[in-house]
Amino acid sequence: MKWSLSELRKFQDTAFTFEEHLELEDVSNRQDVLDVNDIFVKGSIRNNKEEFYVNIDIKANVKMIDSRSGEDVIYPLSVTSIETFDESLEEDEDIEDPTLHPVLHELDLEPVIIELINVSIPEVYSESNELPDSSNTENWNVYSSVEEFEKDQPVDPRLKKLETLFKTDETED
């Protein structure tokens, strides 16, 4: 997905729109991501002197390993972003804003699309609501608040005498 800047400047008064199905190789190098396919990208590019504003919508299917069951699952990825390509920036310039990119003669969206896909894939994903059998969670309790947890905890007998100190301090106030 590359366009020359001179081609994009022809759309000075209107937005240049695009829609494309992509086949990208080696999108992610994570061990739990097996494949990224059915990548559909659409968007628009607006020109403002030396800056090009790109609205990108990405939809893809990420085949990854379920973090609970270990089975292969499909994660439906959807990413929307606004990226800015600026001609006045140098290639080696240190840029704080991750949505700002230097551009020279042509606007190439492929590296940006790969980056957006990679940062949008969740670290942990599971289609199952159940914990695996081997998780040793038989004696686990889930508490909705700290107070509920503290009520359920027995007081250590060695600290039982200290409890009387707190009760007398509260009554003196």
CSV table of C-alpha atoms in Angstrom, one decimal:
chain,number,residue,atom,x,y,z
A,1,MET,CA,0.0,0.0,0.0
A,2,LYS,CA,2.2,2.7,-1.4
A,3,TRP,CA,1.4,6.0,-3.0
A,4,SER,CA,3.6,8.7,-4.3
A,5,LEU,CA,3.2,12.1,-2.6
A,6,SER,CA,2.7,13.8,-6.0
A,7,GLU,CA,-0.2,11.4,-6.7
A,8,LEU,CA,-1.8,12.2,-3.3
A,9,ARG,CA,-1.4,15.9,-3.8
A,10,LYS,CA,-3.9,15.7,-6.7
A,11,PHE,CA,-6.6,15.1,-4.0
A,12,GLN,CA,-6.0,18.5,-2.4
A,13,ASP,CA,-9.7,19.3,-1.9
A,14,THR,CA,-11.1,15.8,-1.3
A,15,ALA,CA,-9.9,12.8,0.6
A,16,PHE,CA,-8.2,9.9,-1.2
A,17,THR,CA,-9.9,6.7,-0.1
A,18,PHE,CA,-8.6,3.2,-0.3
A,19,GLU,CA,-9.9,-0.4,0.4
A,20,GLU,CA,-7.7,-3.4,0.1
A,21,HIS,CA,-7.3,-7.0,1.2
A,22,LEU,CA,-3.7,-7.7,2.2
A,23,GLU,CA,-1.6,-10.8,2.4
A,24,LEU,CA,1.3,-10.0,4.7
A,25,GLU,CA,4.1,-12.4,5.6
A,26,ASP,CA,5.7,-12.6,9.1
A,27,VAL,CA,3.3,-10.0,10.7
A,28,SER,CA,4.1,-11.1,14.3
A,29,ASN,CA,7.1,-12.9,15.8
A,30,ARG,CA,5.3,-13.9,19.0
A,31,GLN,CA,5.3,-17.6,19.8
A,32,ASP,CA,1.6,-17.7,20.6
A,33,VAL,CA,0.5,-16.0,17.3
A,34,LEU,CA,0.4,-18.7,14.6
A,35,ASP,CA,-1.0,-16.6,11.7
A,36,VAL,CA,-2.6,-13.3,10.8
A,37,ASN,CA,-4.9,-13.5,7.8
A,38,ASP,CA,-7.9,-12.0,6.2
A,39,ILE,CA,-6.4,-8.6,6.6
A,40,PHE,CA,-8.8,-5.9,5.3
A,41,VAL,CA,-7.7,-2.3,5.4
A,42,LYS,CA,-9.8,0.7,4.4
A,43,GLY,CA,-9.4,4.4,5.1
A,44,SER,CA,-8.8,7.8,3.7
A,45,ILE,CA,-5.9,10.2,3.2
A,46,ARG,CA,-6.2,14.0,3.5
A,47,ASN,CA,-3.4,16.3,2.4
A,48,ASN,CA,-2.6,19.5,4.3
A,49,LYS,CA,0.5,21.1,2.8
A,50,GLU,CA,3.4,19.0,4.2
A,51,GLU,CA,1.3,16.7,6.3
A,52,PHE,CA,-0.8,13.7,5.2
A,53,TYR,CA,-3.5,12.5,7.7
A,54,VAL,CA,-4.4,8.9,7.3
A,55,ASN,CA,-7.5,7.3,8.9
A,56,ILE,CA,-7.0,3.6,8.9
A,57,ASP,CA,-9.5,0.8,9.8
A,58,ILE,CA,-8.0,-2.7,10.0
A,59,LYS,CA,-9.8,-5.9,10.4
A,60,ALA,CA,-8.0,-9.2,10.6
A,61,ASN,CA,-8.3,-12.7,12.0
A,62,VAL,CA,-5.4,-13.7,14.3
A,63,LYS,CA,-4.9,-17.4,14.7
A,64,MET,CA,-3.3,-17.8,18.2
A,65,ILE,CA,-2.9,-20.3,21.0
A,66,ASP,CA,-5.7,-20.2,23.6
A,67,SER,CA,-3.9,-19.1,26.9
A,68,ARG,CA,-6.0,-21.5,29.0
A,69,SER,CA,-6.7,-24.6,26.9
A,70,GLY,CA,-3.7,-24.5,24.5
A,71,GLU,CA,-5.9,-25.0,21.5
A,72,ASP,CA,-5.8,-22.9,18.3
A,73,VAL,CA,-8.3,-20.1,18.4
A,74,ILE,CA,-9.2,-17.2,16.1
A,75,TYR,CA,-9.1,-13.7,17.6
A,76,PRO,CA,-11.1,-11.2,15.5
A,77,LEU,CA,-8.9,-8.1,15.5
A,78,SER,CA,-10.3,-4.6,14.8
A,79,VAL,CA,-8.1,-1.5,14.9
A,80,THR,CA,-8.9,2.1,14.1
A,81,SER,CA,-6.1,4.7,14.0
A,82,ILE,CA,-5.3,8.2,12.7
A,83,GLU,CA,-1.7,8.5,11.6
A,84,THR,CA,0.2,11.6,10.4
A,85,PHE,CA,2.9,11.5,7.8
A,86,ASP,CA,5.0,14.7,7.8
A,87,GLU,CA,7.4,15.7,5.0
A,88,SER,CA,9.2,18.2,7.2
A,89,LEU,CA,10.5,15.5,9.6
A,90,GLU,CA,13.8,13.8,9.0
A,91,GLU,CA,14.1,10.0,8.9
A,92,ASP,CA,16.6,9.8,11.8
A,93,GLU,CA,14.7,12.4,13.9
A,94,ASP,CA,13.7,11.3,17.4
A,95,ILE,CA,9.9,11.5,17.5
A,96,GLU,CA,7.9,11.1,20.7
A,97,ASP,CA,4.5,10.7,19.1
A,98,PRO,CA,4.0,7.1,17.8
A,99,THR,CA,1.3,8.3,15.3
A,100,LEU,CA,3.7,10.7,13.6
A,101,HIS,CA,5.9,9.4,10.8
A,102,PRO,CA,8.4,11.0,8.5
A,103,VAL,CA,7.7,10.6,4.8
A,104,LEU,CA,10.0,11.4,1.8
A,105,HIS,CA,8.7,10.6,-1.7
A,106,GLU,CA,6.1,8.0,-1.1
A,107,LEU,CA,3.7,7.1,1.6
A,108,ASP,CA,4.0,3.4,2.6
A,109,LEU,CA,1.3,2.1,5.0
A,110,GLU,CA,2.5,-1.5,5.2
A,111,PRO,CA,4.9,-1.0,8.1
A,112,VAL,CA,2.3,1.1,10.0
A,113,ILE,CA,-0.3,-1.6,9.5
A,114,ILE,CA,2.0,-4.3,10.8
A,115,GLU,CA,2.8,-2.2,13.8
A,116,LEU,CA,-0.8,-1.5,14.6
A,117,ILE,CA,-1.7,-5.2,14.3
A,118,ASN,CA,1.2,-6.2,16.6
A,119,VAL,CA,0.4,-3.7,19.4
A,120,SER,CA,-3.3,-4.6,19.2
A,121,ILE,CA,-3.0,-8.4,19.6
A,122,PRO,CA,-3.8,-9.2,23.3
A,123,GLU,CA,-1.1,-10.7,25.4
A,124,VAL,CA,-3.5,-13.3,26.8
A,125,TYR,CA,-6.6,-14.5,25.0
A,126,SER,CA,-9.0,-17.3,25.8
A,127,GLU,CA,-12.4,-18.3,24.4
A,128,SER,CA,-13.0,-20.5,27.5
A,129,ASN,CA,-14.5,-19.2,30.8
A,130,GLU,CA,-13.4,-22.3,32.6
A,131,LEU,CA,-10.0,-22.7,34.2
A,132,PRO,CA,-8.0,-25.7,33.1
A,133,ASP,CA,-8.3,-28.9,35.2
A,134,SER,CA,-4.6,-28.7,36.0
A,135,SER,CA,-4.7,-25.2,37.5
A,136,ASN,CA,-5.0,-26.4,41.2
A,137,THR,CA,-7.8,-24.0,42.0
A,138,GLU,CA,-10.1,-26.4,44.0
A,139,ASN,CA,-9.6,-24.5,47.2
A,140,TRP,CA,-9.7,-21.0,45.8
A,141,ASN,CA,-12.1,-18.3,47.0
A,142,VAL,CA,-13.1,-15.2,45.0
A,143,TYR,CA,-13.8,-12.1,47.2
A,144,SER,CA,-15.6,-9.1,45.9
A,145,SER,CA,-14.0,-6.7,48.5
A,146,VAL,CA,-11.2,-6.4,51.0
A,147,GLU,CA,-13.6,-6.3,53.9
A,148,GLU,CA,-15.2,-9.6,52.8
A,149,PHE,CA,-11.7,-11.1,52.6
A,150,GLU,CA,-10.7,-9.9,56.1
A,151,LYS,CA,-13.8,-11.3,57.7
A,152,ASP,CA,-13.0,-14.7,56.4
A,153,GLN,CA,-9.4,-14.6,57.7
A,154,PRO,CA,-8.7,-16.0,61.2
A,155,VAL,CA,-6.6,-13.8,63.6
A,156,ASP,CA,-3.2,-15.2,64.4
A,157,PRO,CA,-3.3,-16.3,68.2
A,158,ARG,CA,0.0,-14.6,68.8
A,159,LEU,CA,-1.5,-11.2,67.7
A,160,LYS,CA,-4.7,-11.6,69.6
A,161,LYS,CA,-3.4,-9.5,72.5
A,162,LEU,CA,-2.7,-6.6,70.1
A,163,GLU,CA,-6.3,-6.5,69.2
A,164,THR,CA,-7.2,-5.1,72.6
A,165,LEU,CA,-4.8,-2.2,72.0
A,166,PHE,CA,-6.7,-1.1,69.0
A,167,LYS,CA,-10.0,-1.4,70.7
A,168,THR,CA,-8.9,0.9,73.6
A,169,ASP,CA,-7.4,3.5,71.3
A,170,GLU,CA,-10.6,3.8,69.4
A,171,THR,CA,-12.7,4.3,72.5
A,172,GLU,CA,-10.4,7.1,73.8
A,173,ASP,CA,-11.1,9.3,70.7
